Amino acid sequence: MKNKLKVLLATDYSEAVKTAEHYAVRLAQAAGASLTVVHSYDVPLLPDHPTPLYEEKLLLSDVYKDEETRMKDHINGILATNSIAPLQLEFNYKLLRGEFPECLNEEAKLMNADFLVIGTHGAKGFLGRLFGNHAWQIMKSSDVPVLVIPKDAIFVGLKKIVFATEYRSGEIPAIKYLAGLAEKFNAELTVLHVTYTFFPTKEETELAREFHRDILEATGSNKIKLITIKGENVTEGLESYCAEHNSDLLVLSHEKKDLFDKVLGLDAAAAKKITFHSKLPVLSIPDYYKTKKYSFWDLLNDVEQDIENI
């Protein structure tokens, strides 16, 4: 494969992120991708009194060695759990120092990653002390798609995909990207808008019509459903629809400037709550996203069975 896919997996070594690790391994294996596991570690506070520079270097070196040993042991555990021989998958690792959201996004840029996979602990915590409650900070600041895998997610295939829209032109490339995915998996793609009124306003109706025309022009597909529903809030509307229709993947797209902070559509609190409470995977795709490499989804002809077996 000329352009090998690069998947970046964030871990805090906890039991809660094992679902995300398992998913990332199977995905990378099926796509013939390289998988880099990333972990951020704490640097101990140095004493207030002056310390010779070489002593500081020795201290930091010892900390890194301990972290490296821990990471290698963890990777061996992942391989063993998934019954994968070391040479069956290109496995790399990177230990980072600093604030995790920033470190992760910077590392993604440096390695030219195609995809970030992260897991959640649920509403009470996200990737423990390393991630704090910054799940959505990673999503909204990333320049590449971020797949968030909840701890309690159950994988039963990929047949129903829901894209949350606020009728923005920047969403069209993401929908085109998803249309290719839906075709590969013979999945149903629904573009869903949540309104606060019982009946869409005249402006919303016209926006929907124009947006539908744009989708048809971009994808050439008339199989994509465009639906508007009433909801007390965006979170409730999206989660209720996905639960009622047994959706397999919820997709969000954000503007790089406003980052979900819209009066109509996905505000910050709503996107954050969806990420924490959703029991299905959430995929975040930046506005106007267009991969420079071979399409991620085009590499996944045989991944469906792997997902179903997770």
Short mmCIF file of C-alpha atoms in Angstrom, two decimals:
data_model
loop_
_atom_site.label_atom_id
_atom_site.label_comp_id
_atom_site.label_asym_id
_atom_site.label_seq_id
_atom_site.Cartn_x
_atom_site.Cartn_y
_atom_site.Cartn_z
CA MET A 1 0.00 0.00 0.00
CA LYS A 2 1.59 3.24 -1.12
CA ASN A 3 0.05 5.54 1.48
CA LYS A 4 -0.11 3.68 4.75
CA LEU A 5 -2.73 4.86 7.16
CA LYS A 6 -1.54 6.21 10.51
CA VAL A 7 -3.80 5.70 13.50
CA LEU A 8 -3.06 7.41 16.81
CA LEU A 9 -4.48 5.80 19.95
CA ALA A 10 -4.54 7.62 23.29
CA THR A 11 -4.42 5.56 26.47
CA ASP A 12 -4.20 6.03 30.23
CA TYR A 13 -3.75 2.28 30.84
CA SER A 14 -7.11 1.98 32.57
CA GLU A 15 -9.68 -0.78 32.22
CA ALA A 16 -12.15 1.79 30.93
CA VAL A 17 -10.27 2.44 27.69
CA LYS A 18 -9.78 -1.21 26.74
CA THR A 19 -12.79 -1.05 24.42
CA ALA A 20 -11.15 1.81 22.50
CA GLU A 21 -7.83 -0.04 22.41
CA HIS A 22 -9.43 -3.21 21.12
CA TYR A 23 -11.35 -1.27 18.48
CA ALA A 24 -8.24 0.64 17.34
CA VAL A 25 -6.19 -2.55 17.06
CA ARG A 26 -8.81 -4.34 14.96
CA LEU A 27 -9.31 -1.27 12.80
CA ALA A 28 -5.58 -0.83 12.17
CA GLN A 29 -5.12 -4.54 11.51
CA ALA A 30 -7.96 -4.68 8.97
CA ALA A 31 -6.77 -1.52 7.22
CA GLY A 32 -3.09 -2.50 7.15
CA ALA A 33 -2.36 0.65 9.13
CA SER A 34 0.33 1.58 11.59
CA LEU A 35 -0.85 2.13 15.16
CA THR A 36 0.89 4.51 17.53
CA VAL A 37 -0.08 4.38 21.20
CA VAL A 38 0.32 7.67 23.03
CA HIS A 39 0.47 8.30 26.77
CA SER A 40 1.13 11.49 28.72
CA TYR A 41 3.00 11.19 31.99
CA ASP A 42 3.63 13.47 34.94
CA VAL A 43 7.07 14.88 35.62
CA PRO A 44 7.89 15.00 39.35
CA LEU A 45 8.34 18.40 40.90
CA LEU A 46 11.97 19.23 41.39
CA PRO A 47 13.10 20.47 44.83
CA ASP A 48 12.98 24.19 45.52
CA HIS A 49 16.62 24.29 46.49
CA PRO A 50 19.17 24.44 43.67
CA THR A 51 19.89 21.03 42.15
CA PRO A 52 22.84 20.25 39.91
CA LEU A 53 21.74 19.97 36.30
CA TYR A 54 23.06 16.44 35.90
CA GLU A 55 20.98 15.29 38.89
CA GLU A 56 17.86 16.73 37.30
CA LYS A 57 18.66 14.96 34.04
CA LEU A 58 19.19 11.68 35.88
CA LEU A 59 15.86 12.07 37.66
CA LEU A 60 13.96 12.80 34.45
CA SER A 61 15.77 9.96 32.69
CA ASP A 62 14.73 7.50 35.38
CA VAL A 63 11.12 8.68 35.14
CA TYR A 64 11.14 8.19 31.38
CA LYS A 65 12.65 4.71 31.67
CA ASP A 66 9.94 3.69 34.12
CA GLU A 67 7.24 5.06 31.81
CA GLU A 68 8.81 3.33 28.81
CA THR A 69 8.82 -0.02 30.61
CA ARG A 70 5.18 0.49 31.56
CA MET A 71 4.23 1.35 27.98
CA LYS A 72 6.01 -1.68 26.50
CA ASP A 73 4.33 -3.97 29.02
CA HIS A 74 0.97 -2.42 28.16
CA ILE A 75 1.48 -2.90 24.43
CA ASN A 76 2.46 -6.53 24.99
CA GLY A 77 -0.76 -6.91 26.97
CA ILE A 78 -2.80 -5.42 24.12
CA LEU A 79 -1.19 -7.79 21.62
CA ALA A 80 -1.79 -10.79 23.86
CA THR A 81 -5.41 -9.85 24.55
CA ASN A 82 -6.09 -9.49 20.83
CA SER A 83 -4.10 -12.62 19.90
CA ILE A 84 -1.80 -10.66 17.61
CA ALA A 85 1.84 -11.57 17.00
CA PRO A 86 4.26 -8.61 17.18
CA LEU A 87 4.98 -8.72 13.43
CA GLN A 88 1.32 -8.85 12.42
CA LEU A 89 0.78 -5.16 13.17
CA GLU A 90 3.10 -2.17 12.99
CA PHE A 91 2.99 -0.98 16.59
CA ASN A 92 4.70 2.21 17.79
CA TYR A 93 4.51 4.24 20.97
CA LYS A 94 5.16 7.80 22.09
CA LEU A 95 5.49 9.16 25.61
CA LEU A 96 4.54 12.80 25.98
CA ARG A 97 5.11 15.40 28.68
CA GLY A 98 2.75 18.30 29.21
CA GLU A 99 -0.97 19.07 28.97
CA PHE A 100 -2.55 16.13 27.22
CA PRO A 101 -5.02 17.71 24.76
CA GLU A 102 -2.29 19.98 23.43
CA CYS A 103 0.30 17.18 23.38
CA LEU A 104 -2.01 14.83 21.52
CA ASN A 105 -2.95 17.30 18.81
CA GLU A 106 0.65 18.41 18.39
CA GLU A 107 1.79 14.80 18.06
CA ALA A 108 -0.95 14.15 15.50
CA LYS A 109 0.44 17.01 13.40
CA LEU A 110 4.05 15.88 13.77
CA MET A 111 3.34 12.31 12.69
CA ASN A 112 0.77 13.35 10.08
CA ALA A 113 -1.84 11.09 11.67
CA ASP A 114 -4.97 10.23 9.73
CA PHE A 115 -7.13 9.31 12.67
CA LEU A 116 -7.30 9.70 16.45
CA VAL A 117 -9.00 7.07 18.61
CA ILE A 118 -9.81 7.90 22.22
CA GLY A 119 -11.94 6.23 24.87
CA THR A 120 -14.17 7.54 27.61
CA HIS A 121 -14.80 6.57 31.19
CA GLY A 122 -18.36 7.87 30.99
CA ALA A 123 -19.96 10.88 32.65
CA LYS A 124 -17.82 10.66 35.79
CA GLY A 125 -14.50 10.94 34.09
CA PHE A 126 -12.67 10.89 30.80
CA LEU A 127 -9.35 9.12 30.48
CA GLY A 128 -8.73 9.65 34.18
CA ARG A 129 -6.39 12.28 35.51
CA LEU A 130 -4.54 12.68 32.22
CA PHE A 131 -7.55 13.78 30.22
CA GLY A 132 -9.74 15.24 32.95
CA ASN A 133 -12.90 16.44 31.22
CA HIS A 134 -11.13 17.50 28.02
CA ALA A 135 -12.64 14.91 25.68
CA TRP A 136 -14.40 17.45 23.60
CA GLN A 137 -11.42 19.81 23.72
CA ILE A 138 -9.50 17.17 21.79
CA MET A 139 -12.38 16.76 19.34
CA LYS A 140 -12.88 20.42 18.59
CA SER A 141 -9.21 21.35 18.28
CA SER A 142 -8.09 18.39 16.17
CA ASP A 143 -7.35 18.81 12.49
CA VAL A 144 -8.13 15.15 11.80
CA PRO A 145 -11.18 12.97 12.54
CA VAL A 146 -11.47 11.86 16.17
CA LEU A 147 -13.32 8.67 17.04
CA VAL A 148 -14.55 8.55 20.64
CA ILE A 149 -15.30 5.05 21.92
CA PRO A 150 -17.44 4.86 25.11
CA LYS A 151 -16.56 2.28 27.72
CA ASP A 152 -19.94 0.55 27.42
CA ALA A 153 -20.16 0.67 23.63
CA ILE A 154 -21.46 -2.49 22.01
CA PHE A 155 -20.35 -3.13 18.44
CA VAL A 156 -22.95 -4.81 16.26
CA GLY A 157 -21.72 -3.66 12.88
CA LEU A 158 -22.05 -0.36 11.09
CA LYS A 159 -25.46 -0.13 9.44
CA LYS A 160 -26.92 3.17 10.63
CA ILE A 161 -24.92 6.40 10.65
CA VAL A 162 -26.36 9.69 11.91
CA PHE A 163 -24.75 13.02 11.08
CA ALA A 164 -25.83 16.01 13.20
CA THR A 165 -26.22 19.09 11.02
CA GLU A 166 -26.81 22.79 11.38
CA TYR A 167 -26.89 23.32 7.62
CA ARG A 168 -23.37 24.72 7.23
CA SER A 169 -21.42 24.55 3.98
CA GLY A 170 -18.39 23.29 5.88
CA GLU A 171 -20.29 20.11 6.70
CA ILE A 172 -20.63 19.06 3.06
CA PRO A 173 -17.12 17.53 2.79
CA ALA A 174 -17.78 15.56 5.98
CA ILE A 175 -21.06 14.25 4.56
CA LYS A 176 -19.31 13.32 1.32
CA TYR A 177 -16.69 11.51 3.41
CA LEU A 178 -19.45 9.64 5.25
CA ALA A 179 -21.30 8.81 2.04
CA GLY A 180 -18.28 6.78 0.97
CA LEU A 181 -18.24 5.01 4.31
CA ALA A 182 -21.95 4.24 4.09
CA GLU A 183 -21.49 2.79 0.62
CA LYS A 184 -18.65 0.53 1.77
CA PHE A 185 -20.71 -0.89 4.61
CA ASN A 186 -24.05 -0.75 2.82
CA ALA A 187 -25.12 1.52 5.67
CA GLU A 188 -27.94 4.00 5.98
CA LEU A 189 -26.78 7.63 6.29
CA THR A 190 -29.13 10.11 7.95
CA VAL A 191 -28.41 13.84 8.13
CA LEU A 192 -30.31 15.01 11.20
CA HIS A 193 -31.25 18.52 12.30
CA VAL A 194 -32.76 19.23 15.73
CA THR A 195 -35.10 22.21 16.03
CA TYR A 196 -36.60 23.70 19.18
CA THR A 197 -39.96 24.46 17.57
CA PHE A 198 -42.79 22.05 16.78
CA PHE A 199 -42.70 23.14 13.15
CA PRO A 200 -39.55 24.24 11.30
CA THR A 201 -39.42 27.96 10.60
CA LYS A 202 -39.59 29.25 7.03
CA GLU A 203 -35.87 30.00 7.19
CA GLU A 204 -35.06 26.48 8.41
CA THR A 205 -37.18 24.92 5.68
CA GLU A 206 -35.41 26.90 2.99
CA LEU A 207 -32.00 26.13 4.50
CA ALA A 208 -32.88 22.43 4.49
CA ARG A 209 -33.86 22.53 0.82
CA GLU A 210 -30.67 24.29 -0.21
CA PHE A 211 -28.58 21.99 1.95
CA HIS A 212 -30.19 18.92 0.40
CA ARG A 213 -29.37 20.23 -3.06
CA ASP A 214 -25.76 20.78 -1.98
CA ILE A 215 -25.56 17.21 -0.65
CA LEU A 216 -26.90 15.78 -3.91
CA GLU A 217 -24.42 17.83 -5.92
CA ALA A 218 -21.47 16.81 -3.72
CA THR A 219 -22.25 13.12 -3.33
CA GLY A 220 -24.40 12.26 -6.33
CA SER A 221 -26.44 10.09 -3.98
CA ASN A 222 -30.18 10.31 -3.43
CA LYS A 223 -30.04 7.65 -0.71
CA ILE A 224 -29.03 10.09 2.04
CA LYS A 225 -31.92 10.97 4.33
CA LEU A 226 -32.34 14.56 5.52
CA ILE A 227 -34.55 14.70 8.61
CA THR A 228 -35.65 17.44 11.02
CA ILE A 229 -36.94 16.58 14.48
CA LYS A 230 -38.22 18.51 17.48
CA GLY A 231 -36.14 18.38 20.64
CA GLU A 232 -36.02 20.24 23.94
CA ASN A 233 -32.30 20.53 23.33
CA VAL A 234 -29.76 19.22 20.86
CA THR A 235 -28.42 16.52 23.16
CA GLU A 236 -31.83 15.09 23.94
CA GLY A 237 -32.89 15.19 20.30
CA LEU A 238 -29.80 13.43 18.97
CA GLU A 239 -29.59 10.80 21.67
CA SER A 240 -33.32 10.03 21.52
CA TYR A 241 -33.23 9.64 17.76
CA CYS A 242 -30.14 7.43 17.84
CA ALA A 243 -31.61 5.23 20.58
CA GLU A 244 -34.98 4.90 18.84
CA HIS A 245 -33.40 3.99 15.50
CA ASN A 246 -30.60 1.80 16.90
CA SER A 247 -27.90 3.94 15.31
CA ASP A 248 -24.33 2.62 15.24
CA LEU A 249 -22.37 5.86 14.86
CA LEU A 250 -23.10 9.50 15.67
CA VAL A 251 -21.07 12.03 13.70
CA LEU A 252 -20.44 15.68 14.56
CA SER A 253 -18.66 18.33 12.51
CA HIS A 254 -17.33 21.54 13.97
CA GLU A 255 -16.26 24.93 12.75
CA LYS A 256 -12.64 25.67 13.53
CA LYS A 257 -13.47 29.20 14.64
CA ASP A 258 -16.68 28.69 16.57
CA LEU A 259 -16.18 25.09 17.66
CA PHE A 260 -19.80 24.06 18.13
CA ASP A 261 -20.61 27.40 19.82
CA LYS A 262 -23.73 28.15 17.80
CA VAL A 263 -27.09 29.44 18.95
CA LEU A 264 -28.80 27.12 16.48
CA GLY A 265 -27.25 23.70 16.60
CA LEU A 266 -24.46 22.16 18.60
CA ASP A 267 -23.44 24.44 21.45
CA ALA A 268 -20.44 23.58 23.61
CA ALA A 269 -22.40 22.09 26.50
CA ALA A 270 -24.47 19.91 24.18
CA ALA A 271 -21.48 18.49 22.31
CA LYS A 272 -19.66 17.83 25.56
CA LYS A 273 -22.65 16.06 27.10
CA ILE A 274 -23.15 13.92 24.00
CA THR A 275 -19.52 12.82 24.14
CA PHE A 276 -19.73 11.86 27.80
CA HIS A 277 -23.10 10.11 27.87
CA SER A 278 -23.44 8.48 24.48
CA LYS A 279 -23.24 4.69 24.44
CA LEU A 280 -22.42 4.58 20.75
CA PRO A 281 -19.17 5.72 19.12
CA VAL A 282 -18.99 9.43 18.29
CA LEU A 283 -16.97 10.58 15.31
CA SER A 284 -15.87 14.21 15.09
CA ILE A 285 -14.86 15.53 11.67
CA PRO A 286 -13.48 19.07 11.20
CA ASP A 287 -15.32 21.42 8.87
CA TYR A 288 -14.10 21.32 5.27
CA TYR A 289 -12.15 18.15 6.07
CA LYS A 290 -10.47 16.46 3.15
CA THR A 291 -7.87 13.78 3.67
CA LYS A 292 -4.70 14.20 1.65
CA LYS A 293 -4.10 10.47 1.55
CA TYR A 294 -5.97 7.46 0.32
CA SER A 295 -9.41 7.67 1.89
CA PHE A 296 -9.52 6.11 5.34
CA TRP A 297 -12.79 4.39 4.64
CA ASP A 298 -11.61 3.01 1.30
CA LEU A 299 -9.14 0.89 3.25
CA LEU A 300 -11.82 -0.82 5.27
CA ASN A 301 -13.35 -3.31 2.86
CA ASP A 302 -12.98 -6.17 5.33
CA VAL A 303 -13.32 -4.38 8.66
CA GLU A 304 -17.06 -4.90 9.18
CA GLN A 305 -16.69 -8.46 10.39
CA ASP A 306 -13.90 -7.41 12.74
CA ILE A 307 -16.10 -4.73 14.27
CA GLU A 308 -18.97 -7.16 14.75
CA ASN A 309 -16.65 -9.55 16.58
CA ILE A 310 -15.36 -6.96 19.05
#
